[in-house]
C-alpha cells in the first residue's frame, strides 16, 4: 500500500511539474512579438531570402541581433553569431556541349554543366562506377575525363547526389582529371524536372581548387552510356561565370544548468533561407516569401532562444539557423563537416522544416517512431492541444530531404518537427514554393501553438535523464554507435 501511495505521489508531483513548466512557457511567450518577427522575415523587403541576393544580409543580421538581445551566447570559434561559409555561384555556360561518338548532348537539354570553369578538347575517358574512394584507388585519370553514376547505390536523395558529387569532384581534381561527368540514370526522377531546376545559376560550397573542375550531368535514363561503353569524349564548355559569395549560418548557444549534463548539447535548428524571386503568379507577384517554408520555423528557434536564455535546461542548447537549405542543404552540411561543437557532444537535433499544413490539430514529425524521445515530443504537443503524428507520406522521402539528415548520417538522432499535414494535397501545393506563401493567409493561432509545443519538446528532451537513442535497427543506428560508442 505504501508503495502505491508513493508512486501516486510521484505521479502527481511530476504532473504538477509539467503543468508548471507549461505555464512558464505560456507566461513568457509574447505572441505579438513572435508574429512581428514572422511578418518581417516573410516580408517583401527580404525578397524571398535567397542566399545569393544581397537582401539575405537583412535576414541574418536581424536574427543575430535578436539572439544578442536575449543573451544567447556566441559559440567559440564562430564569427560572432555567424559561421561563415564560402559559396560558389555557378551560372550555366553560354555554350555547353558534349560529343560521345556521333551523339551530341547540349546544355539544358540532355546536359547540365553544374560547376567548374570552361574547358574544350578531346579526352580519354576513365569509367569509375560510382566514383567512391575505392573506385579511384590505383586508377590513372591524369589528363582524362572521369565518368561515374550519380549518387551511390544506397544514396539517391537529392541532398546525397550533391554531397557525393562534391566528394567526387574533389577526388577527380586531386587525381589530375580534367572533368567529372556523371550519368543521371534515376528512372524515378524525370530528367526534364531536373533540367528545369538546375539549368540556372546554382549555389554550392566552394571546394577551392576542385570548384574549378568542370562538373557535368548527362542524361542517361535508358543506360545507353552504361559502364565501359564510353571511351572518348569531346567537351566544349565556354562562357562559364562563377561568383564567390559568403554565406552565413546564424549560431549561438545557452549553457545548461546540470554540472554533468551541461557538457551534452541539444541542437535546435531551422533553415532561414527560401527560394527568392521567380516566375510571377496570376496576380503578378514574383516574390516567394516563404512564410511556411521556413520563416515559421526560424521564429520557432528564435522563440526557443529567448525562452531558454531565461530558463536554461539541464543540457546546453545550440541554436542554429541554416542558410542555403533550398540550394541542397548546404548550410547544415557545412556545419556537420566543420562543427563548432564536437558532434559527439550533440545528443539530439530537433530540426524544423516545412512545406505547409492542412490540419491545425496536429504536428507532423518526420522521423517519429525512430528515436527514444518520441514520447516527449508527443507529450509536448498534447500539452498545447495538439497531436504528434508520424510522416504520412513516406514515399516522398522527406526525412532525407531536409537539414536533419546531415546530422543523422553522422549518427545524431534527428527528427524534423513540421507543421501538421496528413497528405500532400492541394492545400500544401497551393503554397509550397509559391509566391502566395504569406503570413496573412497563415492561421496565427496555430502558429502560436506550434511555437510553444516546439519549445516544450526541446525542454523535455534537454532535461531528460536518458540520452536519446535511435530505435534498434534504424539505418543510422550504426553511425550512432561509431559516433558515441556503443551505449
Short mmCIF file of C-alpha atoms in Angstrom, two decimals:
data_model
loop_
_atom_site.label_atom_id
_atom_site.label_comp_id
_atom_site.label_asym_id
_atom_site.label_seq_id
_atom_site.Cartn_x
_atom_site.Cartn_y
_atom_site.Cartn_z
CA UNK A 1 0.00 0.00 0.00
CA UNK A 2 2.81 2.40 0.91
CA UNK A 3 4.49 1.76 -2.47
CA UNK A 4 1.24 2.54 -4.26
CA UNK A 5 0.84 5.78 -2.32
CA UNK A 6 4.45 6.74 -3.07
CA UNK A 7 4.01 6.03 -6.78
CA UNK A 8 0.81 8.05 -6.86
CA UNK A 9 2.50 10.93 -5.07
CA UNK A 10 5.39 10.85 -7.53
CA UNK A 11 2.96 10.84 -10.47
CA UNK A 12 1.09 13.82 -9.04
CA UNK A 13 4.39 15.62 -8.42
CA UNK A 14 5.59 15.08 -11.99
CA UNK A 15 2.22 16.13 -13.34
CA UNK A 16 2.41 19.31 -11.29
CA UNK A 17 5.93 20.00 -12.55
CA UNK A 18 4.81 19.54 -16.15
CA UNK A 19 1.93 21.93 -15.60
CA UNK A 20 4.27 24.50 -14.03
CA UNK A 21 6.70 24.31 -16.95
CA UNK A 22 3.86 24.62 -19.45
CA UNK A 23 2.58 27.65 -17.57
CA UNK A 24 6.05 29.20 -17.64
CA UNK A 25 6.13 28.89 -21.42
CA UNK A 26 2.65 30.40 -21.64
CA UNK A 27 3.63 33.26 -19.35
CA UNK A 28 6.88 34.15 -21.08
CA UNK A 29 5.66 33.75 -24.65
CA UNK A 30 4.85 37.08 -26.32
CA UNK A 31 2.51 36.41 -29.21
CA UNK A 32 2.59 39.86 -30.81
CA UNK A 33 6.38 39.93 -30.73
CA UNK A 34 6.67 36.49 -32.29
CA UNK A 35 4.15 37.32 -35.01
CA UNK A 36 6.05 40.55 -35.67
CA UNK A 37 9.27 38.60 -36.31
CA UNK A 38 7.31 36.17 -38.50
CA UNK A 39 5.83 39.02 -40.52
CA UNK A 40 9.20 40.70 -41.08
CA UNK A 41 11.09 37.57 -42.12
CA UNK A 42 8.38 36.74 -44.67
CA UNK A 43 8.03 40.31 -45.94
CA UNK A 44 8.73 41.56 -49.47
CA UNK A 45 11.64 43.60 -48.11
CA UNK A 46 13.73 40.44 -47.81
CA UNK A 47 12.99 39.42 -51.44
CA UNK A 48 12.43 35.76 -50.64
CA UNK A 49 15.62 35.25 -48.58
CA UNK A 50 17.73 33.92 -51.44
CA UNK A 51 21.33 33.34 -50.21
CA UNK A 52 22.65 34.70 -53.50
CA UNK A 53 20.83 38.02 -53.12
CA UNK A 54 22.09 40.99 -51.06
CA UNK A 55 18.82 41.14 -49.09
CA UNK A 56 19.87 37.94 -47.33
CA UNK A 57 22.01 40.15 -45.08
CA UNK A 58 18.83 41.74 -43.73
CA UNK A 59 17.66 38.30 -42.59
CA UNK A 60 20.83 37.04 -40.95
CA UNK A 61 21.60 40.35 -39.25
CA UNK A 62 18.03 40.51 -37.93
CA UNK A 63 18.28 37.02 -36.42
CA UNK A 64 21.74 37.66 -34.95
CA UNK A 65 20.55 40.91 -33.37
CA UNK A 66 17.67 39.01 -31.77
CA UNK A 67 19.98 36.34 -30.33
CA UNK A 68 22.27 39.00 -28.91
CA UNK A 69 19.36 40.96 -27.41
CA UNK A 70 18.12 37.94 -25.49
CA UNK A 71 21.61 36.97 -24.39
CA UNK A 72 22.18 33.73 -26.23
CA UNK A 73 25.98 33.49 -26.37
CA UNK A 74 28.28 33.34 -29.42
CA UNK A 75 29.84 29.91 -29.93
CA UNK A 76 33.64 29.93 -29.54
CA UNK A 77 35.22 29.71 -32.97
CA UNK A 78 32.33 31.48 -34.71
CA UNK A 79 32.49 34.97 -36.16
CA UNK A 80 30.28 36.48 -33.50
CA UNK A 81 26.88 34.96 -34.20
CA UNK A 82 27.88 33.70 -37.64
CA UNK A 83 29.52 30.65 -39.13
CA UNK A 84 30.85 31.96 -42.43
CA UNK A 85 30.58 29.66 -45.44
CA UNK A 86 32.42 30.11 -48.76
CA UNK A 87 29.89 29.65 -51.55
CA UNK A 88 30.40 29.47 -55.29
CA UNK A 89 27.57 30.67 -57.55
CA UNK A 90 27.92 28.83 -60.84
CA UNK A 91 25.96 30.15 -63.83
CA UNK A 92 25.15 27.97 -66.86
CA UNK A 93 27.69 28.34 -69.68
CA UNK A 94 26.92 30.21 -72.88
CA UNK A 95 27.97 27.04 -74.68
CA UNK A 96 27.75 23.58 -73.15
CA UNK A 97 28.22 20.59 -75.43
CA UNK A 98 29.37 17.02 -75.07
CA UNK A 99 30.02 14.68 -78.01
CA UNK A 100 30.08 10.95 -77.35
CA UNK A 101 30.59 9.19 -80.64
CA UNK A 102 28.09 10.76 -83.03
CA UNK A 103 25.70 11.81 -80.27
CA UNK A 104 25.67 15.42 -79.12
CA UNK A 105 24.42 16.41 -75.67
CA UNK A 106 23.50 20.09 -75.21
CA UNK A 107 23.21 22.32 -72.15
CA UNK A 108 19.69 22.42 -70.71
CA UNK A 109 18.51 19.55 -72.90
CA UNK A 110 20.46 16.33 -72.28
CA UNK A 111 23.35 18.01 -70.43
CA UNK A 112 23.81 20.18 -67.35
CA UNK A 113 27.12 21.89 -66.55
CA UNK A 114 26.79 22.26 -62.78
CA UNK A 115 30.15 23.73 -61.78
CA UNK A 116 33.70 24.46 -62.83
CA UNK A 117 35.44 26.55 -65.44
CA UNK A 118 35.41 26.49 -69.23
CA UNK A 119 37.03 23.52 -70.97
CA UNK A 120 37.41 22.43 -74.60
CA UNK A 121 39.05 19.38 -76.13
CA UNK A 122 39.00 15.66 -76.90
CA UNK A 123 39.68 13.45 -73.90
CA UNK A 124 40.09 9.84 -73.00
CA UNK A 125 37.50 8.59 -70.51
CA UNK A 126 38.03 6.54 -67.35
CA UNK A 127 34.83 4.91 -66.06
CA UNK A 128 34.85 4.63 -62.28
CA UNK A 129 31.46 3.18 -61.38
CA UNK A 130 30.08 5.33 -58.57
CA UNK A 131 33.32 7.25 -58.03
CA UNK A 132 33.98 6.05 -54.49
CA UNK A 133 37.41 6.21 -52.89
CA UNK A 134 37.80 2.51 -53.71
CA UNK A 135 36.82 3.15 -57.34
CA UNK A 136 39.51 5.84 -57.65
CA UNK A 137 42.21 3.80 -55.90
CA UNK A 138 45.07 2.90 -58.24
CA UNK A 139 43.43 4.41 -61.34
CA UNK A 140 45.32 6.72 -63.71
CA UNK A 141 42.97 9.62 -64.51
CA UNK A 142 45.51 12.38 -65.08
CA UNK A 143 44.54 14.47 -68.10
CA UNK A 144 41.40 12.38 -68.62
CA UNK A 145 37.66 12.74 -68.04
CA UNK A 146 36.21 10.69 -65.19
CA UNK A 147 32.71 9.34 -65.77
CA UNK A 148 30.59 7.88 -62.96
CA UNK A 149 26.99 7.23 -62.00
CA UNK A 150 25.28 9.86 -59.87
CA UNK A 151 24.98 9.18 -56.14
CA UNK A 152 25.75 5.80 -54.66
CA UNK A 153 23.78 2.53 -54.58
CA UNK A 154 22.09 3.35 -51.28
CA UNK A 155 22.21 7.15 -51.55
CA UNK A 156 19.96 8.66 -54.19
CA UNK A 157 18.22 11.50 -52.36
CA UNK A 158 18.76 14.98 -53.88
CA UNK A 159 20.96 16.01 -50.95
CA UNK A 160 23.06 12.85 -51.30
CA UNK A 161 23.55 13.41 -55.04
CA UNK A 162 25.02 16.86 -54.49
CA UNK A 163 27.06 15.91 -51.42
CA UNK A 164 28.56 12.89 -53.16
CA UNK A 165 29.15 14.98 -56.28
CA UNK A 166 31.28 17.38 -54.24
CA UNK A 167 33.31 14.46 -52.91
CA UNK A 168 33.83 13.01 -56.37
CA UNK A 169 34.96 16.30 -57.90
CA UNK A 170 37.47 16.69 -55.08
CA UNK A 171 38.86 13.20 -55.75
CA UNK A 172 38.95 13.77 -59.50
CA UNK A 173 40.72 17.12 -59.18
CA UNK A 174 43.27 15.72 -56.73
CA UNK A 175 43.97 12.83 -59.11
CA UNK A 176 44.59 15.20 -62.05
CA UNK A 177 41.40 14.67 -64.06
CA UNK A 178 40.21 17.43 -66.41
CA UNK A 179 36.47 16.97 -65.78
CA UNK A 180 33.89 14.83 -63.98
CA UNK A 181 30.83 13.64 -65.89
CA UNK A 182 28.06 11.83 -64.01
CA UNK A 183 25.42 9.71 -65.71
CA UNK A 184 22.00 10.75 -64.44
CA UNK A 185 20.27 7.39 -64.55
CA UNK A 186 17.49 7.55 -61.94
CA UNK A 187 14.32 6.43 -63.78
CA UNK A 188 12.03 7.53 -60.95
CA UNK A 189 13.14 11.17 -61.29
CA UNK A 190 12.11 12.91 -64.54
CA UNK A 191 15.14 14.38 -66.28
CA UNK A 192 13.15 17.38 -67.51
CA UNK A 193 12.28 18.28 -63.92
CA UNK A 194 15.97 18.13 -63.02
CA UNK A 195 16.97 20.17 -66.08
CA UNK A 196 14.37 22.87 -65.39
CA UNK A 197 15.57 23.21 -61.81
CA UNK A 198 19.33 23.17 -62.45
CA UNK A 199 19.65 25.00 -65.76
CA UNK A 200 20.12 28.28 -63.91
CA UNK A 201 22.72 29.72 -61.53
CA UNK A 202 23.34 27.19 -58.77
CA UNK A 203 24.93 27.70 -55.39
CA UNK A 204 27.44 25.29 -53.93
CA UNK A 205 30.09 25.19 -51.23
CA UNK A 206 33.38 26.46 -52.65
CA UNK A 207 35.72 23.48 -52.71
CA UNK A 208 38.81 25.51 -53.51
CA UNK A 209 40.73 24.13 -56.47
CA UNK A 210 38.20 21.37 -57.12
CA UNK A 211 35.48 24.00 -57.73
CA UNK A 212 37.33 24.88 -60.94
CA UNK A 213 36.93 21.31 -62.27
CA UNK A 214 34.14 21.07 -64.89
CA UNK A 215 31.34 19.01 -63.32
CA UNK A 216 28.55 17.80 -65.60
CA UNK A 217 25.42 15.63 -65.53
CA UNK A 218 24.42 13.85 -68.72
CA UNK A 219 21.01 12.29 -69.28
CA UNK A 220 21.29 8.51 -69.29
CA UNK A 221 17.90 7.30 -68.09
CA UNK A 222 17.99 4.48 -70.67
CA UNK A 223 21.51 3.38 -69.64
CA UNK A 224 22.91 3.91 -73.12
CA UNK A 225 26.16 5.09 -71.53
CA UNK A 226 26.47 2.13 -69.19
CA UNK A 227 29.76 1.30 -67.59
CA UNK A 228 32.63 0.72 -70.01
CA UNK A 229 30.86 1.87 -73.19
CA UNK A 230 32.31 5.38 -73.37
CA UNK A 231 35.98 5.59 -74.40
CA UNK A 232 36.38 9.20 -75.55
CA UNK A 233 34.56 12.49 -75.03
CA UNK A 234 34.67 15.78 -76.93
CA UNK A 235 33.98 18.58 -74.46
CA UNK A 236 33.07 22.17 -75.30
CA UNK A 237 32.18 24.37 -72.32
CA UNK A 238 32.56 28.11 -72.94
CA UNK A 239 31.33 31.35 -71.38
CA UNK A 240 31.31 29.99 -67.83
CA UNK A 241 30.93 32.50 -64.97
CA UNK A 242 31.49 31.69 -61.29
CA UNK A 243 30.98 34.14 -58.43
CA UNK A 244 32.24 33.83 -54.86
CA UNK A 245 29.62 34.56 -52.18
CA UNK A 246 29.94 34.42 -48.40
CA UNK A 247 27.04 32.63 -46.74
CA UNK A 248 26.22 32.69 -43.06
CA UNK A 249 24.73 30.19 -40.66
CA UNK A 250 23.42 32.07 -37.61
CA UNK A 251 24.51 30.22 -34.46
CA UNK A 252 24.54 30.68 -30.69
CA UNK A 253 24.43 28.61 -27.51
CA UNK A 254 22.98 28.58 -23.99
CA UNK A 255 24.80 26.80 -21.19
CA UNK A 256 22.92 24.11 -19.28
CA UNK A 257 22.49 24.07 -15.51
CA UNK A 258 23.43 20.49 -14.63
CA UNK A 259 27.14 20.07 -13.72
CA UNK A 260 27.38 16.89 -15.79
CA UNK A 261 24.64 17.15 -18.41
CA UNK A 262 25.67 20.65 -19.50
CA UNK A 263 28.51 19.05 -21.47
CA UNK A 264 25.85 17.48 -23.70
CA UNK A 265 24.10 19.63 -26.31
CA UNK A 266 20.64 19.68 -27.84
CA UNK A 267 20.76 21.20 -31.32
CA UNK A 268 17.68 23.28 -32.22
CA UNK A 269 17.68 24.19 -35.89
CA UNK A 270 15.71 25.51 -38.85
CA UNK A 271 16.69 26.94 -42.22
CA UNK A 272 16.01 30.64 -42.69
CA UNK A 273 16.52 30.88 -46.45
CA UNK A 274 13.90 30.48 -49.17
CA UNK A 275 13.86 30.50 -52.97
CA UNK A 276 13.94 34.24 -53.64
CA UNK A 277 12.34 35.82 -56.71
CA UNK A 278 10.86 33.78 -59.54
CA UNK A 279 8.07 33.38 -62.06
CA UNK A 280 5.15 35.71 -61.28
CA UNK A 281 1.80 34.19 -60.35
CA UNK A 282 -1.59 35.19 -61.79
CA UNK A 283 -1.57 38.33 -59.62
CA UNK A 284 1.89 39.34 -60.81
CA UNK A 285 3.59 38.50 -57.51
CA UNK A 286 7.14 37.27 -58.12
CA UNK A 287 8.50 37.32 -54.55
CA UNK A 288 8.47 33.90 -52.89
CA UNK A 289 8.04 34.99 -49.28
CA UNK A 290 8.32 31.56 -47.65
CA UNK A 291 6.16 32.09 -44.56
CA UNK A 292 5.56 28.35 -44.22
CA UNK A 293 8.93 27.38 -45.67
CA UNK A 294 10.55 28.32 -43.39
CA UNK A 295 10.03 31.67 -41.67
CA UNK A 296 7.69 29.94 -39.22
CA UNK A 297 10.46 27.51 -38.27
CA UNK A 298 13.02 30.29 -37.95
CA UNK A 299 10.76 32.09 -35.48
CA UNK A 300 10.31 28.86 -33.52
CA UNK A 301 14.07 28.62 -32.93
CA UNK A 302 14.27 32.34 -32.12
CA UNK A 303 11.48 31.92 -29.55
CA UNK A 304 13.32 28.94 -28.08
CA UNK A 305 16.47 31.07 -27.76
CA UNK A 306 14.59 33.75 -25.86
CA UNK A 307 12.92 31.23 -23.55
CA UNK A 308 15.98 29.12 -22.72
CA UNK A 309 18.19 32.16 -22.16
CA UNK A 310 15.98 32.91 -19.14
CA UNK A 311 15.02 29.31 -18.33
CA UNK A 312 18.09 27.21 -19.12
CA UNK A 313 17.55 23.44 -19.02
CA UNK A 314 19.94 20.84 -17.66
CA UNK A 315 21.65 20.25 -21.00
CA UNK A 316 23.18 23.01 -23.07
CA UNK A 317 21.40 24.30 -26.15
CA UNK A 318 22.82 25.04 -29.61
CA UNK A 319 20.69 27.38 -31.70
CA UNK A 320 21.29 27.17 -35.44
CA UNK A 321 19.57 28.89 -38.33
CA UNK A 322 20.88 27.34 -41.52
CA UNK A 323 21.41 29.09 -44.81
CA UNK A 324 21.01 27.58 -48.30
CA UNK A 325 18.79 24.64 -47.41
CA UNK A 326 16.90 25.28 -50.63
CA UNK A 327 20.19 25.02 -52.55
CA UNK A 328 20.93 21.49 -51.35
CA UNK A 329 21.08 21.54 -47.52
CA UNK A 330 24.36 23.44 -47.80
CA UNK A 331 24.45 25.39 -44.52
CA UNK A 332 23.76 22.39 -42.32
CA UNK A 333 26.14 20.25 -44.38
CA UNK A 334 28.91 22.77 -43.79
CA UNK A 335 28.30 22.76 -40.03
CA UNK A 336 28.20 18.96 -39.94
CA UNK A 337 31.59 18.84 -41.67
CA UNK A 338 33.01 21.82 -39.77
CA UNK A 339 31.29 21.61 -36.37
CA UNK A 340 31.77 24.41 -33.87
CA UNK A 341 30.80 21.92 -31.15
CA UNK A 342 32.18 18.35 -31.37
CA UNK A 343 29.49 16.18 -32.93
CA UNK A 344 29.82 13.50 -30.25
CA UNK A 345 28.69 16.13 -27.72
CA UNK A 346 25.47 16.79 -29.66
CA UNK A 347 22.98 14.23 -28.40
CA UNK A 348 19.94 15.23 -30.48
CA UNK A 349 18.83 17.55 -33.27
CA UNK A 350 15.25 18.82 -33.19
CA UNK A 351 15.08 20.32 -36.65
CA UNK A 352 12.32 22.32 -38.32
CA UNK A 353 11.40 22.43 -41.99
CA UNK A 354 8.02 22.94 -43.62
CA UNK A 355 6.10 22.82 -46.84
CA UNK A 356 2.75 23.80 -45.36
CA UNK A 357 -0.13 22.43 -43.31
CA UNK A 358 -3.64 21.06 -43.82
CA UNK A 359 -4.56 20.11 -40.25
CA UNK A 360 -4.25 22.58 -37.38
CA UNK A 361 -4.86 19.95 -34.70
CA UNK A 362 -1.63 18.07 -35.28
CA UNK A 363 2.14 18.33 -35.53
CA UNK A 364 3.73 16.09 -38.16
CA UNK A 365 7.11 14.80 -37.01
CA UNK A 366 9.25 13.44 -39.82
CA UNK A 367 11.11 10.68 -38.03
CA UNK A 368 8.55 9.96 -35.29
CA UNK A 369 8.93 6.28 -34.48
CA UNK A 370 12.71 6.30 -34.98
CA UNK A 371 14.09 7.64 -31.70
CA UNK A 372 13.58 7.09 -27.97
CA UNK A 373 12.45 10.70 -27.48
CA UNK A 374 9.15 10.20 -29.31
CA UNK A 375 7.05 10.16 -26.08
CA UNK A 376 8.49 13.52 -25.03
CA UNK A 377 7.60 15.13 -28.36
CA UNK A 378 4.09 13.68 -28.16
CA UNK A 379 3.72 14.95 -24.60
CA UNK A 380 4.80 18.46 -25.61
CA UNK A 381 2.29 18.59 -28.44
CA UNK A 382 -0.55 17.30 -26.26
CA UNK A 383 0.13 19.91 -23.56
CA UNK A 384 -0.80 22.57 -26.12
CA UNK A 385 -3.80 20.74 -27.53
CA UNK A 386 -2.06 19.13 -30.48
CA UNK A 387 -1.33 15.56 -31.52
CA UNK A 388 2.05 14.48 -32.87
CA UNK A 389 1.78 12.13 -35.83
CA UNK A 390 4.39 10.33 -37.92
CA UNK A 391 5.21 11.05 -41.56
CA UNK A 392 2.04 10.25 -43.56
CA UNK A 393 3.89 10.29 -46.90
CA UNK A 394 6.99 8.13 -46.55
CA UNK A 395 7.11 7.72 -50.32
CA UNK A 396 8.20 11.37 -50.53
CA UNK A 397 11.47 10.58 -48.73
CA UNK A 398 11.12 13.71 -46.62
CA UNK A 399 13.45 12.53 -43.86
CA UNK A 400 16.39 12.56 -46.22
CA UNK A 401 15.42 15.85 -47.88
CA UNK A 402 15.92 18.27 -45.00
CA UNK A 403 18.78 19.55 -42.86
CA UNK A 404 18.28 16.88 -40.20
CA UNK A 405 19.73 14.22 -42.49
CA UNK A 406 23.19 15.81 -42.40
CA UNK A 407 23.28 15.04 -38.67
CA UNK A 408 21.50 11.70 -38.89
CA UNK A 409 24.21 10.49 -41.28
CA UNK A 410 26.75 11.30 -38.57
CA UNK A 411 24.72 9.25 -36.07
CA UNK A 412 22.87 12.04 -34.23
CA UNK A 413 19.16 11.27 -33.64
CA UNK A 414 17.44 13.97 -35.69
CA UNK A 415 13.72 14.26 -36.49
CA UNK A 416 12.04 17.23 -38.17
CA UNK A 417 9.24 18.98 -36.29
CA UNK A 418 6.85 20.06 -39.05
CA UNK A 419 3.51 21.78 -39.38
CA UNK A 420 0.57 19.39 -39.42
CA UNK A 421 -0.18 17.64 -42.69
CA UNK A 422 -1.90 14.32 -43.38
CA UNK A 423 -1.15 14.18 -47.11
CA UNK A 424 0.48 16.13 -49.90
CA UNK A 425 -2.78 17.57 -51.16
CA UNK A 426 -3.89 20.72 -52.97
CA UNK A 427 -3.71 22.76 -49.75
CA UNK A 428 0.02 22.00 -49.48
CA UNK A 429 0.81 22.55 -53.16
CA UNK A 430 -1.19 25.81 -53.13
CA UNK A 431 1.59 27.47 -51.11
CA UNK A 432 4.67 25.25 -51.37
CA UNK A 433 7.37 27.24 -53.18
CA UNK A 434 4.73 29.65 -54.45
CA UNK A 435 4.59 33.47 -54.26
CA UNK A 436 1.36 33.20 -52.27
CA UNK A 437 3.07 31.77 -49.15
CA UNK A 438 2.36 34.79 -46.94
CA UNK A 439 1.78 35.42 -43.24
CA UNK A 440 -1.64 36.96 -43.96
CA UNK A 441 -3.03 33.58 -45.06
CA UNK A 442 -1.42 31.66 -42.16
CA UNK A 443 -3.51 30.55 -39.17
CA UNK A 444 -1.65 32.52 -36.50
CA UNK A 445 -3.39 30.83 -33.57
CA UNK A 446 -1.99 27.58 -34.88
CA UNK A 447 1.45 29.14 -35.34
CA UNK A 448 1.50 30.13 -31.65
CA UNK A 449 0.59 26.59 -30.54
CA UNK A 450 3.25 25.21 -32.87
CA UNK A 451 5.93 27.53 -31.48
CA UNK A 452 5.05 26.76 -27.87
CA UNK A 453 4.98 23.00 -28.39
CA UNK A 454 8.42 23.16 -30.04
CA UNK A 455 9.86 24.94 -27.00
CA UNK A 456 8.25 22.40 -24.70
CA UNK A 457 9.54 19.42 -26.69
CA UNK A 458 13.06 20.85 -26.56
CA UNK A 459 12.74 21.46 -22.82
CA UNK A 460 11.62 17.89 -22.12
CA UNK A 461 14.45 16.39 -24.17
CA UNK A 462 17.07 18.72 -22.69
CA UNK A 463 16.00 17.82 -19.14
CA UNK A 464 15.52 14.09 -19.65
CA UNK A 465 17.97 11.96 -17.67
CA UNK A 466 18.26 9.46 -20.53
CA UNK A 467 20.19 10.26 -23.70
CA UNK A 468 18.13 9.91 -26.87
CA UNK A 469 18.80 6.83 -28.98
CA UNK A 470 17.84 5.51 -32.36
CA UNK A 471 15.32 2.72 -32.38
CA UNK A 472 17.13 -0.59 -32.77
CA UNK A 473 17.67 -1.46 -36.40
CA UNK A 474 17.36 2.08 -37.75
CA UNK A 475 19.61 2.67 -40.76
CA UNK A 476 21.52 5.36 -38.83
CA UNK A 477 21.99 3.29 -35.69
CA UNK A 478 25.44 2.03 -36.69
CA UNK A 479 26.66 5.55 -37.40
CA UNK A 480 25.45 6.49 -33.92
CA UNK A 481 27.44 3.68 -32.32
CA UNK A 482 30.53 4.85 -34.16
CA UNK A 483 29.98 8.47 -33.10
CA UNK A 484 29.18 7.95 -29.43
CA UNK A 485 30.50 4.49 -28.77
CA UNK A 486 28.10 1.59 -28.14
CA UNK A 487 25.77 2.92 -25.40
#
